[in-house]
Amino acid sequence: MLTGIKGIIFDLDGTMVDSMWMWRQIDNEFMTAHGLDMTDDLERAIEGMSFQETAEYFVRTYPLRETVTELMDIWVDMAMQKYRYEVPMKPGLDAFLREMKQRGIKMGIATSNARILLDAVAQAHGLYDYMDAVLTANEVKRGKPAPDVFLAVADKLHLAPADCLVFEDIPQGIRAGLAAGMRVCAVSDQYSQSQDAQKRALAHYYIDSYAQVLDGTYERL
């Protein structure tokens, strides 16, 4: 998987950290507080959107009094403590990051999350000690499945897209990596378990743990 790879670009939620459970909980709490029904259609509709795009979708779709900015502030407040103290890293990630750093492979994060929440979880786990570039989809023109954020991180790493490997946990993110011209490894996550067949059909590789990349037991698709 790592043959010829000069850079690795990670999605964050569901890929580096086990946090998707938290967002489902926040969505449920928010919708209930506003007297709205939580449906699977909502999760599919916002998959891959940037933090701001998600807030804009809510304002367009639901009878809410809050503005886009107010919605983002509410969600940040709801998520901050969980990111700092409750969200763990994905299996095998810590050792994988150390090994990649030792090999001199450049690394970056390309997330749809808000910068303030990225900072909270990254600082909690020391992720920035390993990263050479970090961007959120709010900082580029289009969120995933558009390739913008992956291409922007590759540019910051001073690497060609073909030299980069993407780790992603959802189909929209996998599509974004493919659209960027990068190889993509799908990461197992309980939140997207129902999409595993789709993830396998799209990606080049599949892992349950980052240890599989190092020991060669990953799935080649």
PDB file of C-alpha atoms in Angstrom:
ATOM      1  CA  MET A   1       0.000   0.000   0.000  1.00  0.00           C
ATOM      2  CA  LEU A   2       2.796   2.420   0.852  1.00  0.00           C
ATOM      3  CA  THR A   3       4.956   1.662  -2.205  1.00  0.00           C
ATOM      4  CA  GLY A   4       5.734   4.927  -3.981  1.00  0.00           C
ATOM      5  CA  ILE A   5       3.782   6.979  -1.454  1.00  0.00           C
ATOM      6  CA  LYS A   6       5.391  10.270  -0.368  1.00  0.00           C
ATOM      7  CA  GLY A   7       2.439  11.711   1.531  1.00  0.00           C
ATOM      8  CA  ILE A   8      -0.562  10.552   3.539  1.00  0.00           C
ATOM      9  CA  ILE A   9      -3.725  12.629   3.928  1.00  0.00           C
ATOM     10  CA  PHE A  10      -6.224  11.705   6.619  1.00  0.00           C
ATOM     11  CA  ASP A  11      -9.844  12.550   7.059  1.00  0.00           C
ATOM     12  CA  LEU A  12     -10.506  13.155  10.773  1.00  0.00           C
ATOM     13  CA  ASP A  13     -13.883  11.935  12.066  1.00  0.00           C
ATOM     14  CA  GLY A  14     -14.326   8.192  11.779  1.00  0.00           C
ATOM     15  CA  THR A  15     -10.873   7.918  10.224  1.00  0.00           C
ATOM     16  CA  MET A  16      -8.346   9.170  12.773  1.00  0.00           C
ATOM     17  CA  VAL A  17     -10.671   9.386  15.761  1.00  0.00           C
ATOM     18  CA  ASP A  18     -13.764   7.454  16.788  1.00  0.00           C
ATOM     19  CA  SER A  19     -16.160  10.388  16.889  1.00  0.00           C
ATOM     20  CA  MET A  20     -19.064   9.655  14.571  1.00  0.00           C
ATOM     21  CA  TRP A  21     -21.160   8.306  17.458  1.00  0.00           C
ATOM     22  CA  MET A  22     -20.867  11.727  19.025  1.00  0.00           C
ATOM     23  CA  TRP A  23     -22.199  13.567  15.978  1.00  0.00           C
ATOM     24  CA  ARG A  24     -25.198  11.259  15.741  1.00  0.00           C
ATOM     25  CA  GLN A  25     -25.865  11.995  19.427  1.00  0.00           C
ATOM     26  CA  ILE A  26     -25.540  15.742  18.874  1.00  0.00           C
ATOM     27  CA  ASP A  27     -27.846  15.614  15.838  1.00  0.00           C
ATOM     28  CA  ASN A  28     -30.441  13.709  17.854  1.00  0.00           C
ATOM     29  CA  GLU A  29     -30.238  16.108  20.798  1.00  0.00           C
ATOM     30  CA  PHE A  30     -30.435  19.163  18.548  1.00  0.00           C
ATOM     31  CA  MET A  31     -33.361  17.880  16.483  1.00  0.00           C
ATOM     32  CA  THR A  32     -35.302  16.786  19.578  1.00  0.00           C
ATOM     33  CA  ALA A  33     -34.763  20.166  21.249  1.00  0.00           C
ATOM     34  CA  HIS A  34     -36.201  21.853  18.161  1.00  0.00           C
ATOM     35  CA  GLY A  35     -39.147  19.461  17.819  1.00  0.00           C
ATOM     36  CA  LEU A  36     -37.842  17.957  14.593  1.00  0.00           C
ATOM     37  CA  ASP A  37     -37.608  14.319  13.495  1.00  0.00           C
ATOM     38  CA  MET A  38     -34.177  12.724  13.073  1.00  0.00           C
ATOM     39  CA  THR A  39     -34.124  10.570   9.933  1.00  0.00           C
ATOM     40  CA  ASP A  40     -31.497   8.591   8.021  1.00  0.00           C
ATOM     41  CA  ASP A  41     -32.163  10.908   5.082  1.00  0.00           C
ATOM     42  CA  LEU A  42     -30.529  13.721   7.056  1.00  0.00           C
ATOM     43  CA  GLU A  43     -27.310  11.795   7.609  1.00  0.00           C
ATOM     44  CA  ARG A  44     -27.084  10.868   3.939  1.00  0.00           C
ATOM     45  CA  ALA A  45     -27.832  14.433   2.851  1.00  0.00           C
ATOM     46  CA  ILE A  46     -25.049  16.052   4.914  1.00  0.00           C
ATOM     47  CA  GLU A  47     -22.414  13.325   4.432  1.00  0.00           C
ATOM     48  CA  GLY A  48     -19.116  14.929   3.413  1.00  0.00           C
ATOM     49  CA  MET A  49     -20.382  18.511   3.715  1.00  0.00           C
ATOM     50  CA  SER A  50     -18.184  21.071   5.426  1.00  0.00           C
ATOM     51  CA  PHE A  51     -19.275  22.369   8.824  1.00  0.00           C
ATOM     52  CA  GLN A  52     -20.610  25.550   7.245  1.00  0.00           C
ATOM     53  CA  GLU A  53     -22.302  23.715   4.366  1.00  0.00           C
ATOM     54  CA  THR A  54     -24.098  21.536   6.933  1.00  0.00           C
ATOM     55  CA  ALA A  55     -25.336  24.593   8.828  1.00  0.00           C
ATOM     56  CA  GLU A  56     -26.489  26.161   5.554  1.00  0.00           C
ATOM     57  CA  TYR A  57     -28.375  22.956   4.725  1.00  0.00           C
ATOM     58  CA  PHE A  58     -30.143  23.035   8.098  1.00  0.00           C
ATOM     59  CA  VAL A  59     -31.193  26.674   7.609  1.00  0.00           C
ATOM     60  CA  ARG A  60     -32.540  25.876   4.123  1.00  0.00           C
ATOM     61  CA  THR A  61     -34.320  22.684   5.129  1.00  0.00           C
ATOM     62  CA  TYR A  62     -35.776  23.211   8.598  1.00  0.00           C
ATOM     63  CA  PRO A  63     -37.895  25.938  10.237  1.00  0.00           C
ATOM     64  CA  LEU A  64     -35.104  27.253  12.468  1.00  0.00           C
ATOM     65  CA  ARG A  65     -34.689  30.705  13.983  1.00  0.00           C
ATOM     66  CA  GLU A  66     -30.907  30.402  14.200  1.00  0.00           C
ATOM     67  CA  THR A  67     -28.570  31.770  11.575  1.00  0.00           C
ATOM     68  CA  VAL A  68     -25.793  29.692   9.998  1.00  0.00           C
ATOM     69  CA  THR A  69     -23.264  31.225  12.369  1.00  0.00           C
ATOM     70  CA  GLU A  70     -25.461  30.653  15.403  1.00  0.00           C
ATOM     71  CA  LEU A  71     -25.975  27.010  14.440  1.00  0.00           C
ATOM     72  CA  MET A  72     -22.247  26.428  14.118  1.00  0.00           C
ATOM     73  CA  ASP A  73     -21.667  28.029  17.518  1.00  0.00           C
ATOM     74  CA  ILE A  74     -24.310  25.792  19.113  1.00  0.00           C
ATOM     75  CA  TRP A  75     -22.789  22.635  17.613  1.00  0.00           C
ATOM     76  CA  VAL A  76     -19.267  23.644  18.650  1.00  0.00           C
ATOM     77  CA  ASP A  77     -20.435  24.145  22.236  1.00  0.00           C
ATOM     78  CA  MET A  78     -22.141  20.736  22.222  1.00  0.00           C
ATOM     79  CA  ALA A  79     -19.109  18.951  20.786  1.00  0.00           C
ATOM     80  CA  MET A  80     -16.136  20.625  22.457  1.00  0.00           C
ATOM     81  CA  GLN A  81     -16.011  18.692  25.723  1.00  0.00           C
ATOM     82  CA  LYS A  82     -16.546  15.379  23.971  1.00  0.00           C
ATOM     83  CA  TYR A  83     -13.666  16.064  21.576  1.00  0.00           C
ATOM     84  CA  ARG A  84     -11.354  17.025  24.416  1.00  0.00           C
ATOM     85  CA  TYR A  85     -12.135  14.163  26.789  1.00  0.00           C
ATOM     86  CA  GLU A  86     -14.283  11.397  25.262  1.00  0.00           C
ATOM     87  CA  VAL A  87     -13.177  10.781  21.672  1.00  0.00           C
ATOM     88  CA  PRO A  88     -10.442   8.111  21.288  1.00  0.00           C
ATOM     89  CA  MET A  89      -8.033   7.530  18.424  1.00  0.00           C
ATOM     90  CA  LYS A  90      -8.763   4.752  15.953  1.00  0.00           C
ATOM     91  CA  PRO A  91      -7.033   1.386  16.542  1.00  0.00           C
ATOM     92  CA  GLY A  92      -3.347   1.334  15.670  1.00  0.00           C
ATOM     93  CA  LEU A  93      -3.173   4.997  14.655  1.00  0.00           C
ATOM     94  CA  ASP A  94      -0.642   6.146  17.252  1.00  0.00           C
ATOM     95  CA  ALA A  95       1.984   3.569  16.251  1.00  0.00           C
ATOM     96  CA  PHE A  96       1.254   4.167  12.563  1.00  0.00           C
ATOM     97  CA  LEU A  97       1.851   7.917  12.883  1.00  0.00           C
ATOM     98  CA  ARG A  98       5.151   7.343  14.672  1.00  0.00           C
ATOM     99  CA  GLU A  99       6.308   4.905  11.994  1.00  0.00           C
ATOM    100  CA  MET A 100       5.371   7.212   9.122  1.00  0.00           C
ATOM    101  CA  LYS A 101       7.184  10.099  10.798  1.00  0.00           C
ATOM    102  CA  GLN A 102      10.290   7.951  11.164  1.00  0.00           C
ATOM    103  CA  ARG A 103      10.111   7.005   7.473  1.00  0.00           C
ATOM    104  CA  GLY A 104       9.949  10.657   6.464  1.00  0.00           C
ATOM    105  CA  ILE A 105       6.517  10.405   4.859  1.00  0.00           C
ATOM    106  CA  LYS A 106       4.701  13.729   4.911  1.00  0.00           C
ATOM    107  CA  MET A 107       1.283  13.768   6.541  1.00  0.00           C
ATOM    108  CA  GLY A 108      -1.744  16.045   6.529  1.00  0.00           C
ATOM    109  CA  ILE A 109      -5.368  16.277   7.649  1.00  0.00           C
ATOM    110  CA  ALA A 110      -8.256  17.176   5.320  1.00  0.00           C
ATOM    111  CA  THR A 111     -11.461  17.340   7.338  1.00  0.00           C
ATOM    112  CA  SER A 112     -15.021  18.563   6.903  1.00  0.00           C
ATOM    113  CA  ASN A 113     -15.106  19.539  10.571  1.00  0.00           C
ATOM    114  CA  ALA A 114     -14.692  23.012  12.056  1.00  0.00           C
ATOM    115  CA  ARG A 115     -11.155  24.200  12.792  1.00  0.00           C
ATOM    116  CA  ILE A 116     -11.878  24.816  16.478  1.00  0.00           C
ATOM    117  CA  LEU A 117     -13.043  21.206  16.958  1.00  0.00           C
ATOM    118  CA  LEU A 118     -10.165  19.845  14.899  1.00  0.00           C
ATOM    119  CA  ASP A 119      -7.803  21.773  17.172  1.00  0.00           C
ATOM    120  CA  ALA A 120      -9.471  20.384  20.300  1.00  0.00           C
ATOM    121  CA  VAL A 121      -9.168  16.715  19.372  1.00  0.00           C
ATOM    122  CA  ALA A 122      -5.776  17.109  17.698  1.00  0.00           C
ATOM    123  CA  GLN A 123      -4.324  18.742  20.796  1.00  0.00           C
ATOM    124  CA  ALA A 124      -5.878  16.097  23.046  1.00  0.00           C
ATOM    125  CA  HIS A 125      -4.068  13.335  21.143  1.00  0.00           C
ATOM    126  CA  GLY A 126      -0.942  15.164  19.964  1.00  0.00           C
ATOM    127  CA  LEU A 127      -1.874  14.756  16.295  1.00  0.00           C
ATOM    128  CA  TYR A 128      -0.214  17.991  15.248  1.00  0.00           C
ATOM    129  CA  ASP A 129       3.159  16.582  16.295  1.00  0.00           C
ATOM    130  CA  TYR A 130       3.004  14.474  13.145  1.00  0.00           C
ATOM    131  CA  MET A 131       1.236  16.728  10.645  1.00  0.00           C
ATOM    132  CA  ASP A 132       2.881  18.851   7.956  1.00  0.00           C
ATOM    133  CA  ALA A 133      -0.369  20.403   6.697  1.00  0.00           C
ATOM    134  CA  VAL A 134      -3.904  20.753   8.035  1.00  0.00           C
ATOM    135  CA  LEU A 135      -7.003  22.130   6.289  1.00  0.00           C
ATOM    136  CA  THR A 136     -10.752  22.061   6.772  1.00  0.00           C
ATOM    137  CA  ALA A 137     -13.336  21.992   3.997  1.00  0.00           C
ATOM    138  CA  ASN A 138     -14.483  25.414   5.242  1.00  0.00           C
ATOM    139  CA  GLU A 139     -11.166  26.781   3.945  1.00  0.00           C
ATOM    140  CA  VAL A 140     -11.683  25.649   0.339  1.00  0.00           C
ATOM    141  CA  LYS A 141     -14.397  26.325  -2.213  1.00  0.00           C
ATOM    142  CA  ARG A 142     -16.256  23.009  -2.075  1.00  0.00           C
ATOM    143  CA  GLY A 143     -16.653  20.252   0.503  1.00  0.00           C
ATOM    144  CA  LYS A 144     -16.420  16.529  -0.196  1.00  0.00           C
ATOM    145  CA  PRO A 145     -17.115  14.719  -2.550  1.00  0.00           C
ATOM    146  CA  ALA A 146     -15.366  17.519  -4.426  1.00  0.00           C
ATOM    147  CA  PRO A 147     -11.582  16.982  -4.289  1.00  0.00           C
ATOM    148  CA  ASP A 148     -10.754  20.552  -3.220  1.00  0.00           C
ATOM    149  CA  VAL A 149      -9.581  19.935   0.342  1.00  0.00           C
ATOM    150  CA  PHE A 150      -7.413  16.939  -0.591  1.00  0.00           C
ATOM    151  CA  LEU A 151      -5.811  18.821  -3.472  1.00  0.00           C
ATOM    152  CA  ALA A 152      -5.167  21.829  -1.228  1.00  0.00           C
ATOM    153  CA  VAL A 153      -3.454  19.684   1.408  1.00  0.00           C
ATOM    154  CA  ALA A 154      -1.332  17.964  -1.247  1.00  0.00           C
ATOM    155  CA  ASP A 155      -0.312  21.406  -2.487  1.00  0.00           C
ATOM    156  CA  LYS A 156       0.709  22.414   1.036  1.00  0.00           C
ATOM    157  CA  LEU A 157       2.739  19.213   1.286  1.00  0.00           C
ATOM    158  CA  HIS A 158       4.385  20.124  -2.058  1.00  0.00           C
ATOM    159  CA  LEU A 159       3.390  16.746  -3.478  1.00  0.00           C
ATOM    160  CA  ALA A 160       1.657  15.580  -6.629  1.00  0.00           C
ATOM    161  CA  PRO A 161      -1.751  13.991  -5.995  1.00  0.00           C
ATOM    162  CA  ALA A 162      -0.524  10.687  -7.455  1.00  0.00           C
ATOM    163  CA  ASP A 163       2.108  10.503  -4.713  1.00  0.00           C
ATOM    164  CA  CYS A 164      -0.515  10.721  -1.943  1.00  0.00           C
ATOM    165  CA  LEU A 165      -2.530   8.075  -0.094  1.00  0.00           C
ATOM    166  CA  VAL A 166      -5.858   9.065   1.471  1.00  0.00           C
ATOM    167  CA  PHE A 167      -7.491   7.429   4.496  1.00  0.00           C
ATOM    168  CA  GLU A 168     -11.281   7.907   4.614  1.00  0.00           C
ATOM    169  CA  ASP A 169     -14.246   6.316   6.366  1.00  0.00           C
ATOM    170  CA  ILE A 170     -17.274   7.336   4.260  1.00  0.00           C
ATOM    171  CA  PRO A 171     -18.130   6.999   0.558  1.00  0.00           C
ATOM    172  CA  GLN A 172     -18.306  10.752  -0.069  1.00  0.00           C
ATOM    173  CA  GLY A 173     -14.792  11.180   1.308  1.00  0.00           C
ATOM    174  CA  ILE A 174     -13.514   8.225  -0.707  1.00  0.00           C
ATOM    175  CA  ARG A 175     -15.002   9.787  -3.835  1.00  0.00           C
ATOM    176  CA  ALA A 176     -13.246  13.056  -3.010  1.00  0.00           C
ATOM    177  CA  GLY A 177      -9.895  11.281  -2.723  1.00  0.00           C
ATOM    178  CA  LEU A 178     -10.429   9.455  -5.995  1.00  0.00           C
ATOM    179  CA  ALA A 179     -11.483  12.679  -7.721  1.00  0.00           C
ATOM    180  CA  ALA A 180      -8.207  14.196  -6.501  1.00  0.00           C
ATOM    181  CA  GLY A 181      -6.305  11.440  -8.310  1.00  0.00           C
ATOM    182  CA  MET A 182      -5.056   9.790  -5.127  1.00  0.00           C
ATOM    183  CA  ARG A 183      -5.035   6.220  -3.895  1.00  0.00           C
ATOM    184  CA  VAL A 184      -7.604   5.680  -1.152  1.00  0.00           C
ATOM    185  CA  CYS A 185      -7.775   3.308   1.812  1.00  0.00           C
ATOM    186  CA  ALA A 186     -11.205   2.873   3.387  1.00  0.00           C
ATOM    187  CA  VAL A 187     -11.240   2.737   7.185  1.00  0.00           C
ATOM    188  CA  SER A 188     -13.743   0.617   9.092  1.00  0.00           C
ATOM    189  CA  ASP A 189     -16.104   2.556  11.329  1.00  0.00           C
ATOM    190  CA  GLN A 190     -19.217   1.410  13.142  1.00  0.00           C
ATOM    191  CA  TYR A 191     -21.104   4.505  12.028  1.00  0.00           C
ATOM    192  CA  SER A 192     -20.653   3.643   8.321  1.00  0.00           C
ATOM    193  CA  GLN A 193     -20.867  -0.147   8.670  1.00  0.00           C
ATOM    194  CA  SER A 194     -23.983  -0.261   6.502  1.00  0.00           C
ATOM    195  CA  GLN A 195     -21.917   1.325   3.702  1.00  0.00           C
ATOM    196  CA  ASP A 196     -19.040  -1.158   3.832  1.00  0.00           C
ATOM    197  CA  ALA A 197     -19.894  -2.779   0.495  1.00  0.00           C
ATOM    198  CA  GLN A 198     -19.967   0.635  -1.150  1.00  0.00           C
ATOM    199  CA  LYS A 199     -16.708   1.645   0.512  1.00  0.00           C
ATOM    200  CA  ARG A 200     -15.002  -1.536  -0.678  1.00  0.00           C
ATOM    201  CA  ALA A 201     -16.318  -1.025  -4.210  1.00  0.00           C
ATOM    202  CA  LEU A 202     -14.858   2.481  -4.342  1.00  0.00           C
ATOM    203  CA  ALA A 203     -11.535   2.279  -2.495  1.00  0.00           C
ATOM    204  CA  HIS A 204      -8.213   0.629  -3.349  1.00  0.00           C
ATOM    205  CA  TYR A 205      -7.702  -0.821   0.155  1.00  0.00           C
ATOM    206  CA  TYR A 206      -9.631  -1.491   3.371  1.00  0.00           C
ATOM    207  CA  ILE A 207      -8.511  -1.669   7.016  1.00  0.00           C
ATOM    208  CA  ASP A 208     -10.032  -2.287  10.441  1.00  0.00           C
ATOM    209  CA  SER A 209      -6.842  -1.072  12.163  1.00  0.00           C
ATOM    210  CA  TYR A 210      -3.827   0.942  11.077  1.00  0.00           C
ATOM    211  CA  ALA A 211      -1.688  -1.948  12.328  1.00  0.00           C
ATOM    212  CA  GLN A 212      -2.786  -3.782   9.175  1.00  0.00           C
ATOM    213  CA  VAL A 213      -0.971  -1.262   6.995  1.00  0.00           C
ATOM    214  CA  LEU A 214       2.291  -1.962   8.794  1.00  0.00           C
ATOM    215  CA  ASP A 215       1.970  -5.747   8.942  1.00  0.00           C
ATOM    216  CA  GLY A 216       0.584  -6.140   5.419  1.00  0.00           C
ATOM    217  CA  THR A 217      -2.743  -7.729   6.418  1.00  0.00           C
ATOM    218  CA  TYR A 218      -4.894  -4.974   4.878  1.00  0.00           C
ATOM    219  CA  GLU A 219      -7.424  -5.829   2.173  1.00  0.00           C
ATOM    220  CA  ARG A 220      -6.395  -5.048  -1.385  1.00  0.00           C
ATOM    221  CA  LEU A 221      -9.593  -4.348  -3.318  1.00  0.00           C
TER     222      LEU A 221
END
